Amino acid sequence: FLLSLKLENKTKEKLQKQICQVVLDHFEKQYTAELGDAWTRVRDVLTQPLCWQYAVLLNKFSHSAELENTLHVKGYHPAFQRPLPYLPASLKCYTRRAPGRFPAQKHQAGKLKEYYLLNAASLLPVLALEVKDGEDVLDLCAAPGGKSVAILQSAFPGNLHCNEYDDLRSRWLKQTIESFIPDPLINLIKVSQLDGRQIGDLQPEVYDKVLVDAPCSNDRSWLFSSDIQQATLRLIQRKELSSLQFQLLRSAIKALRPGGSLIYSTCTLSKAENSDVINLILNSCSNVMPVDLSETAKALSQEFIFLSGTQQHELLVLPEKGRAWGPMYVAKLKKI
């Protein structure tokens, strides 16, 4: 037991040493102002990866009853247990209160993986999107592909367009799709490497649903930047991200059919990249209106901690010990 405790303490020390002080100092200043007292609890989770809980999204195309039994034995339970506005029976995700990570599966050509490891909060954009069979769906910034996989666990779109501009991330996206989706279904999926800011002009009013999981300042990974120069540069460039996010949203709105729905999501706590971007869109685009997400928040209040005081069309999941962790920002809009 003592040896185990010593090893655990050494791991904790090692992880503490990896925290980038430049980033932490920046976050300390910004998020104390934006989150108030909640920042202290959030910081404790973000800076301690040993607290992080990874959920297990099952692959319905490679179903294993044995895997579900193993998860039950290890203390996992269905992540979404209360009635939700949208929760397909085919979307099965397991989580547990205790932190930890289920063993990952390696990519093997020609063999489907049985599950995808993810932050449970990253499924909220997919649940909010409410994809139905036969709909045409655009995942505008799709890599690494977890949300595209979750969409296909939820429904059979008429077409699913997965776009990723970055070359390396695009290859990662293709591999994810190959790992989880069987051959006949892959024909429904179009993978492109277009500039997301141009898709709306190239394909106006083509899609019923659009997901914009935008490039953002990834709070969790930035805190553990090993290169201080790169971290400093990221913090300087951070101010430019909201402009890119706004342009991606404008493009997404153009690509959306009237009556269609759009989800905007990020994995940052930053107000400038979240509610400020959505407010700017609502103030400058007369053809979109906000959609109330308060029922979803109420149904998930046992699983997630949401920032209080947000508007009805947005959610911000705050990392919290013993809860499905974030950060994850979600906002929903409808095209008129």
Coordinates of C-alpha atoms in Angstrom, one line a residue, residues 1-330:
F1 CA 0.0 0.0 0.0
L2 CA 2.8 2.4 0.9
L3 CA 4.6 1.6 -2.3
S4 CA 1.4 2.3 -4.2
L5 CA 1.0 5.6 -2.4
K6 CA 4.6 6.6 -3.1
L7 CA 4.1 5.9 -6.8
E8 CA 0.9 7.8 -6.9
N9 CA 2.6 10.8 -5.2
K10 CA 5.5 10.6 -7.7
T11 CA 3.0 10.6 -10.6
K12 CA 1.2 13.6 -9.1
E13 CA 4.5 15.5 -8.7
K14 CA 5.4 14.7 -12.3
L15 CA 2.1 15.9 -13.6
Q16 CA 2.3 19.1 -11.5
K17 CA 5.8 19.8 -13.0
Q18 CA 4.4 19.6 -16.5
I19 CA 1.9 22.5 -15.9
C20 CA 2.9 25.5 -18.0
Q21 CA 3.0 28.4 -15.5
V22 CA 2.6 31.0 -18.3
V23 CA -0.7 29.5 -19.3
L24 CA -1.9 29.0 -15.7
D25 CA -1.1 32.6 -14.8
H26 CA -3.1 33.8 -17.9
F27 CA -6.0 31.6 -17.0
E28 CA -5.9 32.6 -13.4
K29 CA -6.4 36.2 -14.3
Q30 CA -9.0 35.7 -17.0
Y31 CA -11.1 33.0 -15.4
T32 CA -11.2 34.5 -11.9
A33 CA -12.8 37.5 -13.6
E34 CA -15.2 35.4 -15.8
L35 CA -16.1 32.5 -13.5
G36 CA -15.6 34.0 -10.0
D37 CA -15.5 31.5 -7.1
A38 CA -16.2 28.6 -9.5
W39 CA -12.7 29.0 -11.0
T40 CA -10.9 27.6 -8.0
R41 CA -12.8 24.2 -8.3
V42 CA -12.4 24.2 -12.1
R43 CA -8.6 24.9 -11.8
D44 CA -8.2 22.0 -9.3
V45 CA -9.7 19.6 -11.9
L46 CA -7.9 21.0 -15.0
T47 CA -4.5 20.9 -13.3
Q48 CA -4.9 17.3 -12.0
P49 CA -5.3 14.8 -14.9
L50 CA -5.6 12.1 -12.2
C51 CA -9.1 13.5 -11.6
W52 CA -10.2 13.3 -15.2
Q53 CA -12.9 10.8 -16.2
Y54 CA -13.0 9.3 -19.6
A55 CA -16.3 8.0 -20.9
V56 CA -16.7 5.0 -23.2
L57 CA -18.9 5.5 -26.3
L58 CA -19.9 2.1 -27.6
N59 CA -19.8 1.4 -31.4
K60 CA -23.2 -0.1 -32.4
F61 CA -21.6 -1.4 -35.6
S62 CA -19.3 -3.6 -33.5
H63 CA -21.5 -4.5 -30.6
S64 CA -20.1 -6.6 -27.7
A65 CA -22.3 -7.8 -24.8
E66 CA -19.1 -8.9 -23.1
L67 CA -17.8 -5.3 -23.2
E68 CA -20.9 -4.0 -21.5
N69 CA -20.6 -6.6 -18.8
T70 CA -17.0 -5.6 -18.2
L71 CA -18.0 -2.0 -17.9
H72 CA -20.7 -2.8 -15.4
V73 CA -18.2 -4.8 -13.3
K74 CA -15.7 -1.9 -13.4
G75 CA -18.3 0.5 -12.0
Y76 CA -19.5 2.1 -15.2
H77 CA -23.1 3.2 -15.7
P78 CA -25.0 4.8 -18.6
A79 CA -24.0 8.4 -18.9
F80 CA -27.4 9.7 -19.8
Q81 CA -30.1 8.1 -17.6
R82 CA -32.8 10.8 -17.4
P83 CA -35.4 11.6 -20.1
L84 CA -33.8 14.0 -22.6
P85 CA -35.4 15.9 -25.4
Y86 CA -33.2 13.7 -27.7
L87 CA -31.5 10.5 -26.8
P88 CA -31.5 7.7 -29.4
A89 CA -31.5 4.1 -27.9
S90 CA -28.6 3.3 -30.2
L91 CA -26.3 6.0 -28.6
K92 CA -24.8 4.2 -25.7
C93 CA -22.2 5.9 -23.5
Y94 CA -20.8 4.7 -20.2
T95 CA -19.1 6.7 -17.4
R96 CA -18.3 6.4 -13.7
R97 CA -17.8 8.6 -10.8
A98 CA -14.2 7.5 -10.2
P99 CA -11.5 9.0 -12.4
G100 CA -9.6 6.9 -14.8
R101 CA -9.3 5.8 -18.4
F102 CA -10.5 2.5 -19.9
P103 CA -7.7 0.9 -22.1
A104 CA -7.6 2.4 -25.6
Q105 CA -8.0 0.2 -28.7
K106 CA -5.4 0.5 -31.5
H107 CA -6.4 1.2 -35.1
Q108 CA -6.3 -2.0 -37.2
A109 CA -7.1 -1.8 -40.9
G110 CA -10.2 -3.8 -41.8
K111 CA -11.3 -4.2 -38.2
L112 CA -13.8 -2.0 -36.4
K113 CA -13.2 -0.7 -32.9
E114 CA -15.7 -1.5 -30.2
Y115 CA -15.6 1.8 -28.4
Y116 CA -14.4 5.4 -28.5
L117 CA -12.9 7.1 -25.4
L118 CA -14.0 10.7 -24.9
N119 CA -14.9 13.4 -22.5
A120 CA -18.6 12.7 -21.9
A121 CA -19.4 16.5 -22.2
S122 CA -18.3 16.3 -25.8
L123 CA -21.5 14.4 -26.7
L124 CA -23.7 17.3 -25.7
P125 CA -23.3 19.1 -29.0
V126 CA -24.5 15.9 -30.8
L127 CA -27.4 15.5 -28.4
A128 CA -28.4 19.2 -29.0
L129 CA -28.1 18.8 -32.8
E130 CA -30.9 16.1 -32.7
V131 CA -30.0 14.4 -36.0
K132 CA -32.8 12.3 -37.5
D133 CA -32.6 9.6 -40.2
G134 CA -32.4 10.9 -43.7
E135 CA -31.2 14.4 -42.8
D136 CA -28.2 16.0 -44.6
V137 CA -25.6 16.9 -42.0
L138 CA -22.4 18.9 -42.1
D139 CA -19.7 18.5 -39.4
L140 CA -17.7 21.6 -40.4
C141 CA -14.6 21.1 -38.3
A142 CA -14.8 17.4 -37.8
A143 CA -11.3 16.1 -36.7
P144 CA -10.5 14.0 -34.8
G145 CA -13.9 12.5 -35.6
G146 CA -15.6 11.7 -32.2
K147 CA -18.6 13.8 -32.9
S148 CA -19.1 12.4 -36.4
V149 CA -18.9 8.9 -34.9
A150 CA -21.5 9.9 -32.3
I151 CA -23.8 11.3 -35.0
L152 CA -23.7 8.0 -36.8
Q153 CA -24.4 6.1 -33.5
S154 CA -27.5 8.3 -33.2
A155 CA -29.1 8.2 -36.7
F156 CA -28.6 7.3 -40.4
P157 CA -28.2 10.7 -42.1
G158 CA -29.1 10.9 -45.8
N159 CA -25.6 12.4 -46.2
L160 CA -22.9 13.2 -43.7
H161 CA -20.2 15.7 -44.8
C162 CA -17.2 15.7 -42.5
N163 CA -14.8 18.5 -43.2
E164 CA -11.4 19.2 -41.8
Y165 CA -9.1 21.9 -43.2
D166 CA -5.8 20.9 -41.4
D167 CA -3.9 18.2 -43.3
L168 CA -2.7 16.1 -40.4
R169 CA -6.0 16.3 -38.6
S170 CA -7.8 15.4 -41.8
R171 CA -5.8 12.1 -42.0
W172 CA -6.7 11.5 -38.3
L173 CA -10.4 12.0 -39.1
K174 CA -10.3 9.5 -42.0
Q175 CA -8.7 6.9 -39.8
T176 CA -11.3 7.4 -37.1
I177 CA -14.1 6.9 -39.6
E178 CA -12.4 3.8 -40.9
S179 CA -12.1 2.5 -37.4
F180 CA -15.7 2.8 -36.4
I181 CA -17.9 2.8 -39.5
P182 CA -18.6 -0.3 -41.7
D183 CA -18.0 -0.1 -45.5
P184 CA -21.6 0.1 -46.7
L185 CA -22.2 3.2 -44.5
I186 CA -18.9 4.9 -45.4
N187 CA -20.5 5.6 -48.8
L188 CA -22.9 8.0 -47.0
I189 CA -19.9 10.0 -45.7
K190 CA -18.1 12.7 -47.6
V191 CA -14.7 13.7 -46.2
S192 CA -13.3 17.0 -47.5
Q193 CA -10.4 19.3 -46.7
L194 CA -12.0 22.7 -47.5
D195 CA -11.6 26.0 -45.7
G196 CA -14.7 26.0 -43.5
R197 CA -15.1 29.7 -44.0
Q198 CA -15.9 29.1 -47.7
I199 CA -18.3 26.1 -47.5
G200 CA -21.3 28.3 -47.1
D201 CA -20.6 30.0 -50.4
L202 CA -19.7 26.7 -52.1
Q203 CA -22.8 24.9 -50.8
P204 CA -25.5 27.3 -49.9
E205 CA -28.6 26.0 -48.2
V206 CA -27.6 22.3 -48.6
Y207 CA -27.8 21.0 -45.0
D208 CA -30.6 20.3 -42.5
K209 CA -28.2 20.3 -39.6
V210 CA -24.7 21.8 -39.1
L211 CA -22.2 21.2 -36.3
V212 CA -19.5 23.8 -35.8
D213 CA -17.1 22.3 -33.2
A214 CA -14.8 25.2 -33.7
P215 CA -11.0 25.5 -33.3
C216 CA -10.5 27.1 -29.9
S217 CA -8.0 27.6 -27.1
N218 CA -8.1 24.1 -25.6
D219 CA -7.8 24.9 -21.9
R220 CA -6.9 21.3 -20.9
S221 CA -4.1 20.7 -23.4
W222 CA -2.7 24.3 -23.2
L223 CA -2.1 23.9 -19.5
F224 CA 0.3 21.1 -20.2
S225 CA 2.3 22.8 -23.0
S226 CA 5.9 21.7 -22.7
D227 CA 7.2 24.4 -25.0
I228 CA 6.9 27.8 -23.2
Q229 CA 7.6 29.8 -26.4
Q230 CA 4.8 28.0 -28.2
A231 CA 2.5 28.5 -25.2
T232 CA 3.2 32.2 -25.1
L233 CA 2.6 32.5 -28.9
R234 CA -0.7 30.6 -28.5
L235 CA -1.8 33.1 -25.8
I236 CA -1.0 36.0 -28.1
Q237 CA -2.9 34.4 -31.0
R238 CA -5.8 33.5 -28.8
K239 CA -7.4 36.9 -29.5
E240 CA -7.7 36.1 -33.2
L241 CA -9.7 32.9 -32.6
S242 CA -13.0 34.6 -32.1
S243 CA -12.8 36.2 -35.5
L244 CA -12.2 32.8 -37.1
Q245 CA -15.0 31.3 -35.1
F246 CA -17.4 34.1 -36.2
Q247 CA -16.4 33.5 -39.9
L248 CA -17.0 29.8 -39.6
L249 CA -20.4 30.4 -38.1
R250 CA -21.4 32.8 -40.9
S251 CA -20.4 30.1 -43.4
A252 CA -22.3 27.5 -41.5
I253 CA -25.5 29.6 -41.5
K254 CA -25.2 30.1 -45.3
A255 CA -24.8 26.3 -45.7
L256 CA -28.0 25.7 -43.6
R257 CA -31.4 25.3 -45.2
P258 CA -34.2 27.6 -43.8
G259 CA -35.7 25.8 -40.8
G260 CA -32.4 23.9 -40.2
S261 CA -30.5 23.9 -36.9
L262 CA -26.9 24.7 -36.0
I263 CA -24.8 23.8 -33.0
Y264 CA -21.7 25.8 -32.1
S265 CA -19.4 24.2 -29.6
T266 CA -15.9 24.7 -28.1
C267 CA -13.8 23.0 -25.4
T268 CA -12.8 26.3 -23.8
L269 CA -14.2 28.3 -20.9
S270 CA -13.3 31.6 -22.6
K271 CA -16.3 34.0 -22.8
A272 CA -14.6 35.7 -25.8
E273 CA -14.8 32.5 -27.8
N274 CA -18.2 31.3 -26.5
S275 CA -21.1 33.6 -25.7
D276 CA -19.4 36.7 -27.2
V277 CA -19.2 35.0 -30.6
I278 CA -22.8 33.8 -30.4
N279 CA -24.0 37.3 -29.3
L280 CA -22.2 38.8 -32.3
I281 CA -23.8 36.3 -34.7
L282 CA -27.3 37.0 -33.2
N283 CA -26.8 40.8 -33.5
S284 CA -25.4 40.7 -37.1
C285 CA -27.5 37.8 -38.7
S286 CA -31.2 38.5 -38.9
N287 CA -31.9 35.1 -40.3
V288 CA -31.1 33.1 -37.2
M289 CA -32.7 32.8 -33.8
P290 CA -31.6 31.2 -30.5
V291 CA -33.1 27.8 -29.4
D292 CA -33.8 27.1 -25.8
L293 CA -31.5 24.3 -24.2
S294 CA -32.7 24.7 -20.7
E295 CA -34.6 21.3 -20.8
T296 CA -31.4 19.5 -21.7
A297 CA -29.6 21.3 -18.9
K298 CA -32.2 20.3 -16.4
A299 CA -32.2 16.6 -17.5
L300 CA -28.4 16.5 -17.2
S301 CA -28.0 18.3 -13.9
Q302 CA -27.0 15.1 -12.1
E303 CA -24.2 14.3 -14.6
F304 CA -22.8 17.7 -15.3
I305 CA -22.1 21.0 -13.5
F306 CA -23.2 23.9 -15.7
L307 CA -22.2 27.6 -15.3
S308 CA -25.1 29.5 -13.8
G309 CA -26.3 32.7 -15.4
T310 CA -25.9 31.7 -19.0
Q311 CA -28.6 32.4 -21.6
Q312 CA -31.2 29.8 -22.4
H313 CA -29.7 28.9 -25.7
E314 CA -26.3 28.1 -24.3
L315 CA -24.6 25.6 -21.9
L316 CA -21.1 25.7 -20.4
V317 CA -20.0 22.5 -18.6
L318 CA -17.6 23.2 -15.8
P319 CA -15.0 20.5 -14.8
E320 CA -15.9 19.2 -11.4
K321 CA -14.5 16.2 -9.4
G322 CA -16.8 13.2 -9.5
R323 CA -18.8 14.6 -12.4
A324 CA -18.6 14.1 -16.1
W325 CA -16.0 16.7 -16.9
G326 CA -15.7 19.5 -19.4
P327 CA -15.1 22.2 -20.3
M328 CA -17.6 22.2 -23.1
Y329 CA -19.6 25.1 -24.4
V330 CA -22.7 24.5 -26.5

